[in-house]
Amino acid sequence: MNNRGIISKYRHYLPVTGKTPIVSLQEGNTPLIPASSLAQMANARGISVYLKYEGANPTGSFKDRGMTLAISKAKEAGSKAVICASTGNTSASAAAYAARAGIKCFVVLPKGAIALGKLAQAMMHGAKVIAIEGNFDQALEIVKVISSKYNVTLVNSINPYRIEGQKTGAFEIVDALGGRCPDFHFIPVGNAGNITAYWKGYKEYKRAGRILRLPRMMGWQAAMSAPIVIGKPVKNPKTIATAIKIGNPASWKSAVEARDESQGMIGTVTDKEILAAYRHLAQVEGVFCEPASAASVAGFIKLAAAKFFKQQSSLETVVVCILTGHGLKDPDRALSESVKFKTCKPAVPAVMKLMGLDGKPASRKRGS
Ligand code: AN7
């Protein structure tokens, strides 16, 4: 078998033993897709841009990398129940892996702020879904208290196994590039676990001698949900990218470390910029991601427009943008951001009229 999941693939880098019962859906091994239209936008010689398409994971997001390890370790410890707060993807992933492990799953969600596909997943996998009349930050505080007092394992990214599992994304990128480290790593930032995990992964690969340098970490928050950028918690975060609608990230400190140690940056992109990147990826690159994922590419486009890459001196520049979740997660947004379909009678002329054809048939096929 080629893909037995990230634990089997990278077990020497992970805190597992022969006794750890591995709960896997064969996550990881996601595509690293070249995006020539983005490279063109950078207008700089020798630049290549790749999309790490984490939507291709079993539950449609990067969360599966962390969840396979978090649930395996919970099972190893004899846990009978797990709990998480979520903007959607964590709950979908926790619900799926908990179902597979035969462990109960509780998810606490901000009511009305979860994309439809994610909610459907959590419910279908049999999680106990509790919607609070509040936001993600409040949900996280609640599950922290409950998991500290009762026998239920927290599987948010404060759980160190989540970060350990997610760092394998960095390993895969380096492996797929044939041992080359990207120069720039673009990534959306919400609760800031993933930027923390990737930075840890790159550093561990460097320590192991797999790469000689490290990338610059380029994180992106939604403009009205950008606590790390403005330097203080946001009480009432707003953005259409519901996955990253977070005002007080759990991994704030380690995200800042990743930024500073790598000489990178964490910046903001507006909802308008996020949606433009979201449509561009779908309509020009053929890659369908959810809006929060497009924040990484929105950041890239913003810097490209500011001639940032032209100023880089190196002759060959490799950029990787992480697309954290699948486009099908948020069907409502996809429908509202695309051209409406038309309806007509079930007849050839009616359909042709809507196709914009004038009704004259093209020349007949020869020789038949
Ligand atoms: C698609 O599911 O926080 O900075 O509760 O679903 O590691 O939080 C999701 C986060 C980016 C941000 N892209 O990653 C949750 C949750 C997508 C996401 C992020 C999330 P972090």
Tab-separated table of C-alpha atoms and ligand atoms in Angstrom:
chain	number	residue	atom	x	y	z
A	1	MET	CA	0.000	0.000	0.000
A	2	ASN	CA	1.301	3.421	-0.927
A	3	ASN	CA	-0.646	5.618	1.391
A	4	ARG	CA	-1.330	4.286	4.824
A	5	GLY	CA	-1.735	7.742	6.266
A	6	ILE	CA	0.651	10.239	7.795
A	7	ILE	CA	1.457	8.250	10.933
A	8	SER	CA	2.785	5.265	9.020
A	9	LYS	CA	4.533	7.494	6.522
A	10	TYR	CA	6.334	9.712	9.038
A	11	ARG	CA	6.276	7.647	12.229
A	12	HIS	CA	9.921	8.382	13.080
A	13	TYR	CA	9.012	12.030	13.431
A	14	LEU	CA	5.885	11.384	15.497
A	15	PRO	CA	5.223	10.479	19.149
A	16	VAL	CA	3.884	6.973	18.500
A	17	THR	CA	5.012	3.564	19.685
A	18	GLY	CA	4.200	0.012	18.636
A	19	LYS	CA	1.392	0.132	21.178
A	20	THR	CA	-0.378	3.148	19.650
A	21	PRO	CA	-3.591	1.984	17.954
A	22	ILE	CA	-3.484	3.878	14.676
A	23	VAL	CA	-6.785	5.441	13.688
A	24	SER	CA	-6.332	6.516	10.080
A	25	LEU	CA	-8.410	7.318	7.018
A	26	GLN	CA	-5.265	7.379	4.857
A	27	GLU	CA	-4.988	11.145	5.190
A	28	GLY	CA	-2.106	13.133	3.704
A	29	ASN	CA	-0.364	12.597	0.364
A	30	THR	CA	-2.261	15.609	-0.942
A	31	PRO	CA	-1.421	17.119	-4.342
A	32	LEU	CA	1.115	19.923	-4.809
A	33	ILE	CA	-0.361	21.590	-7.879
A	34	PRO	CA	1.604	24.115	-9.980
A	35	ALA	CA	-0.340	27.343	-10.529
A	36	SER	CA	1.071	29.092	-13.579
A	37	SER	CA	-1.448	31.946	-13.516
A	38	LEU	CA	-0.207	32.952	-10.081
A	39	ALA	CA	3.428	32.714	-11.140
A	40	GLN	CA	2.572	35.074	-13.997
A	41	MET	CA	1.020	37.569	-11.618
A	42	ALA	CA	4.272	37.741	-9.653
A	43	ASN	CA	5.931	39.039	-12.793
A	44	ALA	CA	9.327	37.900	-11.552
A	45	ARG	CA	11.802	35.701	-13.365
A	46	GLY	CA	12.256	32.120	-12.186
A	47	ILE	CA	9.306	31.998	-9.825
A	48	SER	CA	7.154	28.910	-9.406
A	49	VAL	CA	3.981	28.778	-7.369
A	50	TYR	CA	2.383	25.612	-6.011
A	51	LEU	CA	-0.919	24.945	-4.304
A	52	LYS	CA	-0.875	22.353	-1.524
A	53	TYR	CA	-4.432	21.092	-1.894
A	54	GLU	CA	-5.410	19.947	1.576
A	55	GLY	CA	-9.039	19.723	0.496
A	56	ALA	CA	-8.044	16.306	-0.886
A	57	ASN	CA	-7.835	14.879	2.642
A	58	PRO	CA	-10.505	12.336	3.677
A	59	THR	CA	-12.808	14.842	5.384
A	60	GLY	CA	-11.836	17.647	3.036
A	61	SER	CA	-9.428	19.640	5.189
A	62	PHE	CA	-5.923	19.707	6.694
A	63	LYS	CA	-7.401	18.932	10.099
A	64	ASP	CA	-7.204	15.205	9.310
A	65	ARG	CA	-3.397	15.247	9.649
A	66	GLY	CA	-3.686	16.342	13.261
A	67	MET	CA	-6.812	14.378	14.024
A	68	THR	CA	-5.407	10.975	13.058
A	69	LEU	CA	-2.727	11.443	15.718
A	70	ALA	CA	-4.931	13.150	18.338
A	71	ILE	CA	-7.563	10.409	18.126
A	72	SER	CA	-4.991	7.598	18.008
A	73	LYS	CA	-3.348	8.962	21.163
A	74	ALA	CA	-6.730	9.494	22.852
A	75	LYS	CA	-7.571	5.878	22.118
A	76	GLU	CA	-4.171	4.742	23.382
A	77	ALA	CA	-4.844	6.600	26.643
A	78	GLY	CA	-8.189	4.849	26.976
A	79	SER	CA	-10.292	7.943	26.373
A	80	LYS	CA	-13.980	7.264	25.765
A	81	ALA	CA	-14.942	10.744	24.557
A	82	VAL	CA	-13.429	13.733	22.782
A	83	ILE	CA	-14.579	17.342	22.585
A	84	CYS	CA	-13.717	20.349	20.435
A	85	ALA	CA	-14.847	23.863	19.675
A	86	SER	CA	-14.852	24.543	15.980
A	87	THR	CA	-15.505	26.886	13.126
A	88	GLY	CA	-16.429	23.685	11.263
A	89	ASN	CA	-13.514	21.698	9.891
A	90	THR	CA	-12.137	20.522	13.226
A	91	SER	CA	-15.578	19.235	14.161
A	92	ALA	CA	-16.006	17.386	10.850
A	93	SER	CA	-12.605	15.747	11.208
A	94	ALA	CA	-12.990	14.938	14.919
A	95	ALA	CA	-16.409	13.418	14.262
A	96	ALA	CA	-15.086	11.181	11.485
A	97	TYR	CA	-11.990	9.924	13.325
A	98	ALA	CA	-13.904	9.476	16.588
A	99	ALA	CA	-16.520	7.404	14.749
A	100	ARG	CA	-13.754	5.238	13.321
A	101	ALA	CA	-12.169	4.833	16.760
A	102	GLY	CA	-15.462	4.033	18.459
A	103	ILE	CA	-15.116	7.082	20.690
A	104	LYS	CA	-17.877	9.568	21.508
A	105	CYS	CA	-17.493	13.046	20.020
A	106	PHE	CA	-18.902	16.345	21.300
A	107	VAL	CA	-18.584	19.480	19.224
A	108	VAL	CA	-19.385	23.006	20.349
A	109	LEU	CA	-20.042	25.409	17.491
A	110	PRO	CA	-20.894	29.082	17.093
A	111	LYS	CA	-24.527	29.019	16.018
A	112	GLY	CA	-25.188	30.165	12.455
A	113	ALA	CA	-21.490	30.564	11.610
A	114	ILE	CA	-20.619	27.108	10.289
A	115	ALA	CA	-20.512	26.351	6.560
A	116	LEU	CA	-23.186	23.845	5.569
A	117	GLY	CA	-20.920	21.013	4.400
A	118	LYS	CA	-18.989	20.960	7.675
A	119	LEU	CA	-22.127	20.856	9.780
A	120	ALA	CA	-23.497	18.027	7.633
A	121	GLN	CA	-20.294	16.047	8.183
A	122	ALA	CA	-20.226	16.453	11.962
A	123	MET	CA	-23.877	15.452	12.183
A	124	MET	CA	-23.619	12.541	9.765
A	125	HIS	CA	-20.627	11.051	11.583
A	126	GLY	CA	-22.753	10.979	14.706
A	127	ALA	CA	-21.143	13.694	16.798
A	128	LYS	CA	-23.214	15.342	19.494
A	129	VAL	CA	-23.465	18.867	18.100
A	130	ILE	CA	-24.052	21.758	20.479
A	131	ALA	CA	-24.529	25.233	19.004
A	132	ILE	CA	-23.872	28.144	21.344
A	133	GLU	CA	-25.355	31.572	20.876
A	134	GLY	CA	-21.876	33.031	20.767
A	135	ASN	CA	-18.643	32.934	18.760
A	136	PHE	CA	-15.761	30.482	18.329
A	137	ASP	CA	-13.598	32.098	21.009
A	138	GLN	CA	-16.351	31.595	23.588
A	139	ALA	CA	-16.848	27.992	22.431
A	140	LEU	CA	-13.130	27.318	22.892
A	141	GLU	CA	-13.165	28.716	26.442
A	142	ILE	CA	-16.111	26.463	27.287
A	143	VAL	CA	-14.548	23.239	25.970
A	144	LYS	CA	-11.249	24.049	27.721
A	145	VAL	CA	-13.091	24.232	31.044
A	146	ILE	CA	-15.131	21.081	30.433
A	147	SER	CA	-12.134	19.003	29.318
A	148	SER	CA	-10.105	20.125	32.346
A	149	LYS	CA	-12.825	19.030	34.753
A	150	TYR	CA	-14.248	15.913	33.159
A	151	ASN	CA	-12.929	12.795	31.515
A	152	VAL	CA	-13.195	14.013	27.934
A	153	THR	CA	-10.169	14.647	25.704
A	154	LEU	CA	-9.785	18.047	24.074
A	155	VAL	CA	-8.888	17.725	20.371
A	156	ASN	CA	-8.504	21.387	19.449
A	157	SER	CA	-5.005	22.360	18.373
A	158	ILE	CA	-4.056	23.133	21.987
A	159	ASN	CA	-3.748	19.337	22.057
A	160	PRO	CA	-0.059	18.943	21.099
A	161	TYR	CA	-0.736	15.827	19.004
A	162	ARG	CA	-2.754	17.954	16.594
A	163	ILE	CA	0.303	20.115	15.864
A	164	GLU	CA	2.540	17.039	15.643
A	165	GLY	CA	0.299	15.484	12.992
A	166	GLN	CA	-0.151	18.689	11.034
A	167	LYS	CA	3.591	19.299	10.757
A	168	THR	CA	3.698	16.417	8.228
A	169	GLY	CA	2.321	18.843	5.642
A	170	ALA	CA	5.751	20.493	5.601
A	171	PHE	CA	7.470	17.127	5.132
A	172	GLU	CA	5.267	16.334	2.153
A	173	ILE	CA	5.990	19.660	0.485
A	174	VAL	CA	9.746	19.196	0.781
A	175	ASP	CA	9.496	15.569	-0.359
A	176	ALA	CA	7.337	16.527	-3.355
A	177	LEU	CA	9.811	19.258	-4.335
A	178	GLY	CA	12.593	16.666	-4.337
A	179	GLY	CA	14.257	17.876	-1.157
A	180	ARG	CA	13.978	21.575	-1.899
A	181	CYS	CA	12.626	23.923	0.717
A	182	PRO	CA	10.150	26.537	-0.542
A	183	ASP	CA	11.318	30.140	-0.242
A	184	PHE	CA	7.894	31.379	0.802
A	185	HIS	CA	5.121	29.512	2.588
A	186	PHE	CA	1.720	31.240	2.324
A	187	ILE	CA	-0.946	30.089	4.762
A	188	PRO	CA	-4.283	31.262	6.186
A	189	VAL	CA	-4.238	31.994	9.929
A	190	GLY	CA	-7.208	31.472	12.238
A	191	ASN	CA	-6.525	29.780	15.545
A	192	ALA	CA	-2.869	29.725	14.351
A	193	GLY	CA	-2.247	26.011	14.907
A	194	ASN	CA	-1.394	25.282	11.296
A	195	ILE	CA	1.272	27.978	10.837
A	196	THR	CA	2.780	26.713	14.111
A	197	ALA	CA	2.709	23.123	12.845
A	198	TYR	CA	4.262	23.859	9.439
A	199	TRP	CA	7.053	25.887	11.009
A	200	LYS	CA	7.770	23.022	13.413
A	201	GLY	CA	7.779	20.582	10.493
A	202	TYR	CA	10.245	22.614	8.437
A	203	LYS	CA	12.538	23.069	11.434
A	204	GLU	CA	12.519	19.346	12.170
A	205	TYR	CA	13.346	18.516	8.553
A	206	LYS	CA	16.238	20.954	8.731
A	207	ARG	CA	17.485	19.392	11.956
A	208	ALA	CA	17.279	15.978	10.296
A	209	GLY	CA	19.379	17.272	7.407
A	210	ARG	CA	16.574	16.957	4.865
A	211	ILE	CA	16.755	20.674	3.977
A	212	LEU	CA	19.478	23.239	4.384
A	213	ARG	CA	17.353	26.363	4.727
A	214	LEU	CA	13.936	27.343	6.011
A	215	PRO	CA	11.091	29.146	4.248
A	216	ARG	CA	9.716	32.529	5.191
A	217	MET	CA	6.319	32.006	6.776
A	218	MET	CA	3.677	34.304	5.289
A	219	GLY	CA	0.430	34.141	7.279
A	220	TRP	CA	-2.866	35.802	6.362
A	221	GLN	CA	-5.776	36.797	8.542
A	222	ALA	CA	-9.100	38.225	7.405
A	223	ALA	CA	-9.017	42.004	7.816
A	224	MET	CA	-11.821	42.200	10.396
A	225	SER	CA	-10.553	39.091	12.247
A	226	ALA	CA	-6.888	39.942	12.524
A	227	PRO	CA	-5.905	39.894	16.218
A	228	ILE	CA	-2.286	38.919	15.546
A	229	VAL	CA	-1.820	41.728	13.044
A	230	ILE	CA	-3.365	44.423	15.227
A	231	GLY	CA	-1.763	42.998	18.370
A	232	LYS	CA	-4.843	42.536	20.507
A	233	PRO	CA	-7.871	40.202	20.646
A	234	VAL	CA	-10.829	41.083	18.435
A	235	LYS	CA	-14.056	40.892	20.434
A	236	ASN	CA	-16.440	40.580	17.540
A	237	PRO	CA	-14.520	39.156	14.551
A	238	LYS	CA	-16.159	39.368	11.145
A	239	THR	CA	-15.430	37.729	7.792
A	240	ILE	CA	-17.183	35.648	5.156
A	241	ALA	CA	-14.321	33.165	5.592
A	242	THR	CA	-16.059	31.570	8.586
A	243	ALA	CA	-13.271	29.033	9.155
A	244	ILE	CA	-10.909	31.818	10.249
A	245	LYS	CA	-13.446	34.013	12.028
A	246	ILE	CA	-11.426	33.896	15.244
A	247	GLY	CA	-10.656	36.808	17.546
A	248	ASN	CA	-8.313	35.259	20.113
A	249	PRO	CA	-6.163	32.493	18.577
A	250	ALA	CA	-4.980	29.689	20.866
A	251	SER	CA	-1.557	29.464	19.201
A	252	TRP	CA	-0.998	33.213	18.999
A	253	LYS	CA	2.460	33.146	20.611
A	254	SER	CA	3.856	30.334	18.472
A	255	ALA	CA	2.481	31.967	15.311
A	256	VAL	CA	4.380	35.144	16.153
A	257	GLU	CA	7.500	33.037	16.765
A	258	ALA	CA	7.103	31.342	13.382
A	259	ARG	CA	6.730	34.745	11.751
A	260	ASP	CA	9.729	36.296	13.490
A	261	GLU	CA	12.111	33.336	13.411
A	262	SER	CA	11.484	32.888	9.695
A	263	GLN	CA	11.668	36.603	8.882
A	264	GLY	CA	8.181	36.257	7.490
A	265	MET	CA	5.039	38.254	8.035
A	266	ILE	CA	1.426	37.975	9.090
A	267	GLY	CA	-0.796	40.344	7.152
A	268	THR	CA	-4.424	40.994	6.381
A	269	VAL	CA	-6.601	40.412	3.346
A	270	THR	CA	-10.092	41.831	2.978
A	271	ASP	CA	-13.130	39.683	2.269
A	272	LYS	CA	-13.158	41.198	-1.212
A	273	GLU	CA	-9.568	40.044	-1.808
A	274	ILE	CA	-10.332	36.594	-0.366
A	275	LEU	CA	-13.324	36.155	-2.673
A	276	ALA	CA	-11.382	37.346	-5.724
A	277	ALA	CA	-8.700	34.723	-5.019
A	278	TYR	CA	-11.399	32.096	-4.364
A	279	ARG	CA	-12.983	32.730	-7.774
A	280	HIS	CA	-9.638	32.951	-9.547
A	281	LEU	CA	-8.516	29.571	-8.204
A	282	ALA	CA	-11.761	27.901	-9.251
A	283	GLN	CA	-12.129	29.586	-12.625
A	284	VAL	CA	-8.550	29.850	-13.849
A	285	GLU	CA	-6.666	27.063	-12.059
A	286	GLY	CA	-9.596	24.632	-11.758
A	287	VAL	CA	-8.967	24.295	-8.039
A	288	PHE	CA	-11.966	24.568	-5.732
A	289	CYS	CA	-11.143	25.537	-2.159
A	290	GLU	CA	-13.183	27.094	0.594
A	291	PRO	CA	-13.002	30.880	1.144
A	292	ALA	CA	-10.681	30.738	4.203
A	293	SER	CA	-8.195	28.705	2.168
A	294	ALA	CA	-8.123	31.373	-0.502
A	295	ALA	CA	-6.718	33.811	2.083
A	296	SER	CA	-3.246	32.378	1.426
A	297	VAL	CA	-3.549	33.048	-2.296
A	298	ALA	CA	-5.174	36.440	-1.678
A	299	GLY	CA	-2.056	37.326	0.301
A	300	PHE	CA	0.147	36.137	-2.529
A	301	ILE	CA	-1.802	38.181	-5.087
A	302	LYS	CA	-1.614	41.243	-2.845
A	303	LEU	CA	2.175	40.978	-2.557
A	304	ALA	CA	2.554	40.183	-6.252
A	305	ALA	CA	0.628	43.352	-7.120
A	306	ALA	CA	2.950	45.305	-4.819
A	307	LYS	CA	5.933	43.940	-6.839
A	308	PHE	CA	7.199	42.109	-3.767
A	309	PHE	CA	8.590	39.158	-5.739
A	310	LYS	CA	10.326	41.326	-8.301
A	311	GLN	CA	12.480	42.612	-5.473
A	312	GLN	CA	13.650	39.140	-4.477
A	313	SER	CA	17.196	38.635	-5.633
A	314	SER	CA	17.367	34.845	-5.897
A	315	LEU	CA	17.205	33.490	-9.430
A	316	GLU	CA	14.796	30.747	-8.584
A	317	THR	CA	11.955	31.336	-6.141
A	318	VAL	CA	9.555	28.638	-4.993
A	319	VAL	CA	6.274	29.679	-3.401
A	320	VAL	CA	3.815	27.282	-1.800
A	321	CYS	CA	0.288	28.361	-0.875
A	322	ILE	CA	-1.659	26.101	1.458
A	323	LEU	CA	-5.273	25.525	0.432
A	324	THR	CA	-6.574	24.274	3.739
A	325	GLY	CA	-10.091	23.085	2.860
A	326	HIS	CA	-12.256	21.861	-0.010
A	327	GLY	CA	-14.659	24.173	-1.830
A	328	LEU	CA	-17.595	21.828	-1.252
A	329	LYS	CA	-17.418	22.656	2.444
A	330	ASP	CA	-19.244	25.934	1.804
A	331	PRO	CA	-21.752	25.400	-1.029
A	332	ASP	CA	-23.732	28.514	-0.101
A	333	ARG	CA	-20.727	30.748	-0.759
A	334	ALA	CA	-19.947	28.966	-4.019
A	335	LEU	CA	-23.471	29.572	-5.267
A	336	SER	CA	-23.497	33.217	-4.232
A	337	GLU	CA	-20.084	33.873	-5.853
A	338	SER	CA	-20.792	32.303	-9.248
A	339	VAL	CA	-22.990	33.200	-12.213
A	340	LYS	CA	-26.596	32.100	-11.730
A	341	PHE	CA	-27.859	29.286	-13.910
A	342	LYS	CA	-30.743	29.739	-16.334
A	343	THR	CA	-33.854	27.645	-16.821
A	344	CYS	CA	-35.738	26.843	-20.034
A	345	LYS	CA	-38.042	24.366	-21.751
A	346	PRO	CA	-36.611	20.873	-22.416
A	347	ALA	CA	-35.934	21.545	-26.108
A	348	VAL	CA	-32.821	21.973	-28.298
A	349	PRO	CA	-33.620	25.515	-29.543
A	350	ALA	CA	-34.382	26.759	-26.055
A	351	VAL	CA	-31.129	25.360	-24.657
A	352	MET	CA	-29.170	26.736	-27.640
A	353	LYS	CA	-30.654	30.155	-27.124
A	354	LEU	CA	-29.443	30.169	-23.547
A	355	MET	CA	-26.056	28.915	-24.737
A	356	GLY	CA	-25.839	32.067	-26.799
A	357	LEU	CA	-25.684	30.184	-30.116
A	358	ASP	CA	-27.518	31.665	-33.072
A	359	GLY	CA	-29.085	28.389	-34.161
A	360	LYS	CA	-26.968	27.841	-37.308
A	361	PRO	CA	-25.439	24.353	-37.113
A	362	ALA	CA	-21.667	24.077	-37.445
A	363	SER	CA	-20.380	22.414	-40.645
A	364	ARG	CA	-21.077	18.697	-40.629
A	365	LYS	CA	-18.446	16.198	-39.788
A	366	ARG	CA	-16.726	15.044	-42.970
A	367	GLY	CA	-16.516	11.444	-44.121
A	368	SER	CA	-19.335	10.079	-42.029
B	1	AN7	C1	-10.209	25.811	5.968
B	1	AN7	O1	-12.227	24.071	12.368
B	1	AN7	O2	-10.228	26.576	13.613
B	1	AN7	O3	-4.816	28.816	11.934
B	1	AN7	O4	-12.275	25.016	14.313
B	1	AN7	O5	-10.862	25.365	8.671
B	1	AN7	O6	-4.708	26.351	12.302
B	1	AN7	O7	-6.712	27.632	12.972
B	1	AN7	C2	-10.430	25.923	11.373
B	1	AN7	C3	-9.389	26.633	10.866
B	1	AN7	C4	-7.679	27.730	7.786
B	1	AN7	C5	-7.119	28.178	10.097
B	1	AN7	N1	-8.408	27.171	6.813
B	1	AN7	O8	-6.178	27.273	10.607
B	1	AN7	C6	-11.808	24.913	13.176
B	1	AN7	C7	-10.769	25.874	12.771
B	1	AN7	C8	-9.464	26.394	7.094
B	1	AN7	C9	-9.809	26.153	8.430
B	1	AN7	C10	-7.988	27.529	9.105
B	1	AN7	C11	-9.070	26.758	9.458
B	1	AN7	P1	-5.557	27.520	12.029
